[in-house]
Tab-separated table of C-alpha atoms in Angstrom:
chain	number	residue	atom	x	y	z
A	5	MET	CA	-13.877	3.385	12.846
A	6	SER	CA	-12.090	2.312	16.024
A	7	THR	CA	-8.643	1.926	17.509
A	8	ALA	CA	-6.586	-1.196	16.910
A	9	PRO	CA	-7.482	-4.078	19.222
A	10	ALA	CA	-4.786	-5.546	21.432
A	11	GLY	CA	-3.261	-8.834	20.323
A	12	ARG	CA	-2.203	-10.239	16.970
A	13	ILE	CA	-3.147	-8.375	13.786
A	14	LEU	CA	-2.497	-9.695	10.268
A	15	ALA	CA	-1.847	-7.384	7.301
A	16	ILE	CA	-2.211	-8.549	3.689
A	17	ASP	CA	-0.845	-6.613	0.710
A	18	THR	CA	-1.755	-7.780	-2.800
A	19	ALA	CA	-1.443	-4.484	-4.712
A	20	SER	CA	1.410	-5.804	-6.861
A	21	ASP	CA	3.018	-9.118	-7.809
A	22	ALA	CA	5.331	-8.761	-4.787
A	23	ILE	CA	2.896	-9.901	-2.099
A	24	SER	CA	3.635	-9.186	1.546
A	25	LEU	CA	2.167	-10.341	4.849
A	26	ALA	CA	2.929	-9.061	8.330
A	27	ILE	CA	1.772	-9.713	11.878
A	28	GLU	CA	1.982	-7.326	14.786
A	29	LEU	CA	1.588	-8.285	18.425
A	30	ASP	CA	0.334	-5.556	20.764
A	31	GLY	CA	1.578	-2.819	18.448
A	32	ALA	CA	5.026	-4.272	17.634
A	33	LEU	CA	6.019	-6.092	14.441
A	34	PHE	CA	6.053	-9.828	15.158
A	35	ALA	CA	6.741	-11.455	11.763
A	36	GLU	CA	6.638	-10.698	8.046
A	37	HIS	CA	6.786	-12.595	4.766
A	38	ARG	CA	7.118	-11.624	1.115
A	39	TRP	CA	6.978	-13.579	-2.131
A	40	GLN	CA	6.622	-13.042	-5.863
A	41	VAL	CA	3.407	-14.342	-7.409
A	42	GLU	CA	4.057	-17.144	-9.889
A	43	SER	CA	0.506	-17.843	-11.085
A	44	THR	CA	-2.314	-15.686	-9.681
A	45	VAL	CA	-3.024	-14.110	-6.306
A	46	SER	CA	-6.333	-15.955	-6.042
A	47	ARG	CA	-4.545	-19.302	-6.338
A	48	GLU	CA	-1.626	-18.583	-4.032
A	49	LEU	CA	-2.825	-16.225	-1.323
A	50	LEU	CA	-4.788	-18.464	1.055
A	51	GLY	CA	-2.108	-21.156	1.015
A	52	GLN	CA	0.603	-18.611	1.729
A	53	VAL	CA	-1.426	-17.029	4.540
A	54	ASP	CA	-2.057	-20.413	6.168
A	55	ALA	CA	1.625	-21.411	5.859
A	56	PHE	CA	2.707	-18.068	7.314
A	57	LEU	CA	0.366	-18.401	10.285
A	58	ASP	CA	1.475	-21.997	10.892
A	59	ARG	CA	5.156	-21.081	10.663
A	60	THR	CA	4.787	-18.238	13.154
A	61	GLY	CA	2.583	-20.215	15.531
A	62	VAL	CA	-0.408	-17.913	15.110
A	63	PRO	CA	-3.756	-19.752	14.813
A	64	ARG	CA	-6.427	-17.950	12.819
A	65	GLY	CA	-8.627	-17.923	15.884
A	66	SER	CA	-6.049	-15.910	17.843
A	67	LEU	CA	-6.160	-12.937	15.451
A	68	ALA	CA	-7.676	-9.732	16.804
A	69	ALA	CA	-8.028	-7.810	13.513
A	70	LEU	CA	-6.990	-7.692	9.854
A	71	VAL	CA	-5.532	-5.032	7.554
A	72	ILE	CA	-5.747	-5.042	3.751
A	73	CYS	CA	-4.191	-2.858	1.053
A	74	VAL	CA	-6.948	-1.200	-1.008
A	75	GLY	CA	-4.740	0.051	-3.849
A	76	PRO	CA	-4.182	1.491	-6.315
A	77	GLY	CA	-2.827	-1.588	-8.046
A	78	GLY	CA	-3.680	-4.492	-10.293
A	79	TYR	CA	-7.405	-5.239	-10.491
A	80	GLY	CA	-7.203	-9.014	-10.041
A	81	GLY	CA	-4.714	-8.917	-7.181
A	82	LEU	CA	-6.572	-6.218	-5.277
A	83	ARG	CA	-9.932	-7.940	-5.636
A	84	ALA	CA	-8.506	-11.303	-4.540
A	85	GLY	CA	-6.780	-9.761	-1.519
A	86	ILE	CA	-9.786	-7.751	-0.390
A	87	ALA	CA	-12.172	-10.668	-0.849
A	88	THR	CA	-9.851	-12.944	1.135
A	89	ALA	CA	-9.468	-10.423	3.960
A	90	GLN	CA	-13.210	-9.770	4.089
A	91	GLY	CA	-13.985	-13.481	4.131
A	92	MET	CA	-11.547	-14.114	6.971
A	93	ALA	CA	-12.799	-11.095	8.927
A	94	LEU	CA	-16.446	-12.085	8.577
A	95	ALA	CA	-15.771	-15.744	9.395
A	96	LEU	CA	-13.724	-14.854	12.480
A	97	ASP	CA	-15.865	-11.842	13.468
A	98	LEU	CA	-12.898	-9.445	13.249
A	99	PRO	CA	-12.642	-5.749	12.347
A	100	LEU	CA	-10.897	-4.903	9.075
A	101	ALA	CA	-8.880	-1.814	8.110
A	102	GLY	CA	-8.176	-0.718	4.527
A	103	VAL	CA	-4.921	1.141	3.858
A	104	SER	CA	-3.758	3.047	0.762
A	105	ARG	CA	-0.842	1.601	-1.160
A	106	LEU	CA	0.604	5.064	-1.843
A	107	GLU	CA	0.440	6.113	1.797
A	108	ALA	CA	1.996	2.796	2.872
A	109	ASP	CA	4.886	3.310	0.436
A	110	ALA	CA	5.370	6.862	1.718
A	111	TRP	CA	5.171	5.961	5.424
A	112	PRO	CA	8.723	4.610	6.004
A	113	GLN	CA	10.138	7.681	4.263
A	114	LEU	CA	7.978	10.005	6.372
A	115	LEU	CA	9.321	8.406	9.549
A	116	THR	CA	12.869	9.516	8.697
A	117	ALA	CA	12.093	12.742	6.827
A	118	GLN	CA	12.442	16.158	8.382
A	119	ALA	CA	9.135	17.348	9.798
A	120	GLY	CA	7.109	19.093	7.133
A	121	ARG	CA	8.993	17.616	4.165
A	122	ALA	CA	6.751	16.075	1.529
A	123	VAL	CA	6.989	12.489	0.330
A	124	VAL	CA	5.623	11.650	-3.128
A	125	ALA	CA	4.707	7.993	-3.678
A	126	VAL	CA	4.338	6.832	-7.286
A	127	HIS	CA	2.747	3.787	-8.926
A	128	ASP	CA	3.168	3.019	-12.619
A	129	ALA	CA	-0.399	2.835	-13.957
A	130	ARG	CA	0.872	1.757	-17.388
A	131	ARG	CA	-1.136	3.196	-20.259
A	132	ALA	CA	-3.331	5.169	-17.848
A	133	GLY	CA	-0.349	7.237	-16.703
A	134	VAL	CA	1.059	7.596	-13.182
A	135	ALA	CA	-0.824	7.084	-9.929
A	136	TRP	CA	0.642	9.299	-7.241
A	137	GLY	CA	-0.020	11.102	-4.004
A	138	ALA	CA	1.946	13.439	-1.735
A	139	PHE	CA	2.019	13.250	2.053
A	140	VAL	CA	3.632	15.010	4.987
A	141	ARG	CA	4.006	13.955	8.601
A	142	PRO	CA	3.203	16.634	11.157
A	143	SER	CA	5.755	17.446	13.844
A	144	ASP	CA	3.530	15.831	16.488
A	145	GLY	CA	4.080	12.441	14.832
A	146	ALA	CA	0.443	11.819	13.986
A	147	ALA	CA	-0.851	10.035	10.893
A	148	PRO	CA	0.233	11.561	7.572
A	149	GLU	CA	-1.569	14.552	6.129
A	150	VAL	CA	-2.437	14.501	2.430
A	151	LEU	CA	-0.801	17.285	0.411
A	152	ALA	CA	-1.907	15.934	-2.964
A	153	ALA	CA	-4.770	13.448	-3.017
A	154	PRO	CA	-4.022	10.200	-4.859
A	155	SER	CA	-4.814	10.563	-8.565
A	156	ILE	CA	-3.794	9.337	-11.993
A	157	THR	CA	-2.178	11.909	-14.269
A	158	THR	CA	0.414	12.142	-16.984
A	159	LEU	CA	4.092	12.064	-16.074
A	160	ASP	CA	4.435	15.750	-16.821
A	161	GLU	CA	1.442	16.688	-14.670
A	162	CYS	CA	2.758	14.604	-11.772
A	163	VAL	CA	6.140	16.321	-11.814
A	164	ARG	CA	4.609	19.755	-12.340
A	165	ASP	CA	2.073	19.480	-9.506
A	166	ALA	CA	4.085	17.587	-6.867
A	167	PRO	CA	5.373	19.554	-3.845
A	168	ALA	CA	8.836	21.075	-4.170
A	169	ALA	CA	11.974	19.519	-2.644
A	170	ALA	CA	10.153	16.245	-2.071
A	171	ILE	CA	11.287	12.713	-1.364
A	172	TRP	CA	10.126	10.439	-4.197
A	173	CYS	CA	9.519	6.710	-3.717
A	174	GLY	CA	7.639	3.835	-5.307
A	175	GLU	CA	7.742	2.672	-8.894
A	176	LEU	CA	10.033	5.366	-10.255
A	177	ILE	CA	10.123	4.505	-13.923
A	178	GLU	CA	12.846	5.990	-16.140
A	179	GLU	CA	10.433	8.340	-17.886
A	180	LEU	CA	9.455	9.899	-14.548
A	181	LEU	CA	13.077	10.530	-13.616
A	182	ALA	CA	13.679	12.166	-16.985
A	183	ALA	CA	10.597	14.354	-16.567
A	184	ARG	CA	11.866	15.530	-13.175
A	185	GLN	CA	15.162	16.589	-14.735
A	186	ASP	CA	13.327	18.523	-17.442
A	187	HIS	CA	11.515	20.514	-14.750
A	188	ASN	CA	14.743	21.353	-12.876
A	189	ARG	CA	13.364	20.178	-9.554
A	190	GLU	CA	16.208	21.095	-7.233
A	191	GLY	CA	16.129	19.566	-3.779
A	192	ASP	CA	14.230	16.425	-4.797
A	193	GLU	CA	15.459	13.083	-3.500
A	194	THR	CA	14.765	9.527	-4.677
A	195	ARG	CA	14.599	6.548	-2.321
A	196	ASP	CA	14.495	2.873	-3.263
A	197	ILE	CA	11.740	0.892	-1.551
A	198	SER	CA	12.170	-2.342	-3.506
A	199	GLU	CA	13.225	-4.268	-0.393
A	200	SER	CA	10.609	-2.824	1.936
A	201	THR	CA	7.580	-4.784	3.117
A	202	ARG	CA	4.426	-2.769	2.547
A	203	ALA	CA	2.353	-4.909	4.917
A	204	ALA	CA	4.426	-3.813	7.924
A	205	ALA	CA	3.813	-0.140	7.100
A	206	MET	CA	0.103	-0.884	6.684
A	207	LEU	CA	-0.104	-2.113	10.276
A	208	GLU	CA	1.375	1.139	11.575
A	209	LEU	CA	-0.926	3.266	9.417
A	210	ALA	CA	-4.060	1.355	10.426
A	211	ARG	CA	-3.158	2.059	14.042
A	212	ALA	CA	-2.310	5.724	13.373
A	213	HIS	CA	-5.592	6.327	11.525
A	214	GLN	CA	-7.692	4.232	13.944
A	215	ALA	CA	-9.069	2.707	10.777
A	216	TYR	CA	-10.608	-0.581	11.978
A	217	GLY	CA	-14.254	-1.181	11.246
A	218	ASP	CA	-16.879	-3.148	9.327
A	219	PRO	CA	-15.265	-5.541	6.796
A	220	ALA	CA	-18.136	-4.980	4.353
A	221	ALA	CA	-17.303	-1.259	4.176
A	222	VAL	CA	-13.794	-1.850	2.793
A	223	ASP	CA	-13.445	-1.554	-0.983
A	224	ALA	CA	-10.711	-1.102	-3.576
A	225	ALA	CA	-9.497	2.452	-4.184
A	226	TYR	CA	-9.635	2.651	-7.968
A	227	LEU	CA	-8.430	6.044	-9.173
A	228	ARG	CA	-10.016	5.189	-12.498
A	229	GLN	CA	-12.593	2.535	-13.149
A	230	PRO	CA	-10.900	-0.630	-14.423
A	231	HIS	CA	-11.506	-1.638	-18.008
A	232	ILE	CA	-13.308	-4.968	-17.944
A	233	THR	CA	-14.175	-6.775	-21.135
A	234	ARG	CA	-17.777	-7.862	-21.272
A	235	PRO	CA	-18.181	-11.645	-21.337
A	236	LYS	CA	-19.210	-13.065	-24.689
């Protein structure tokens, strides 16, 4: 892994149906874009990326690196996003960084949280349960430390095992909120991230972790192996 190159860096987030793109220039956010998928990520992504680059006056050849969200999230969207980012990186001979969805959701909350306070990011994994992880930002402002490694558990296990007096963010479904009340978790706080752009946080995390490297080494972070029906 290596530090972020100077210049323009494009981040692509396809972990959910709310896709986001962001560009940073020499470490500062330059532009961002978000849209809701209408058909499939594989059909829409490249066209949206090209339109975004054209609109912001950023030729593909001027990019210095790429960042991609590696999940957890929907199988099809993640695979399409990672494949697109890898293809662009290999074609343009650029380094690629993979960033966790849960850490990216937690990052904006960690920036404003008191030092040492935990942030729990949650993703609704549907029938599989809840994907979640807990993070804390050290007082020296470095990259987040992992308090609870990303995993998929039941709602009850998530609430039981999460750090006390935490900030909760992400896909906070009603059942999770009810489970928190049942456990009398005093000091917890909930923050809405529905309007945030995950791709912008991914750029900051890739820089903080010095996560740029070989595009072929980046893969989806499945907390459980996806169920794929065998072709007939």
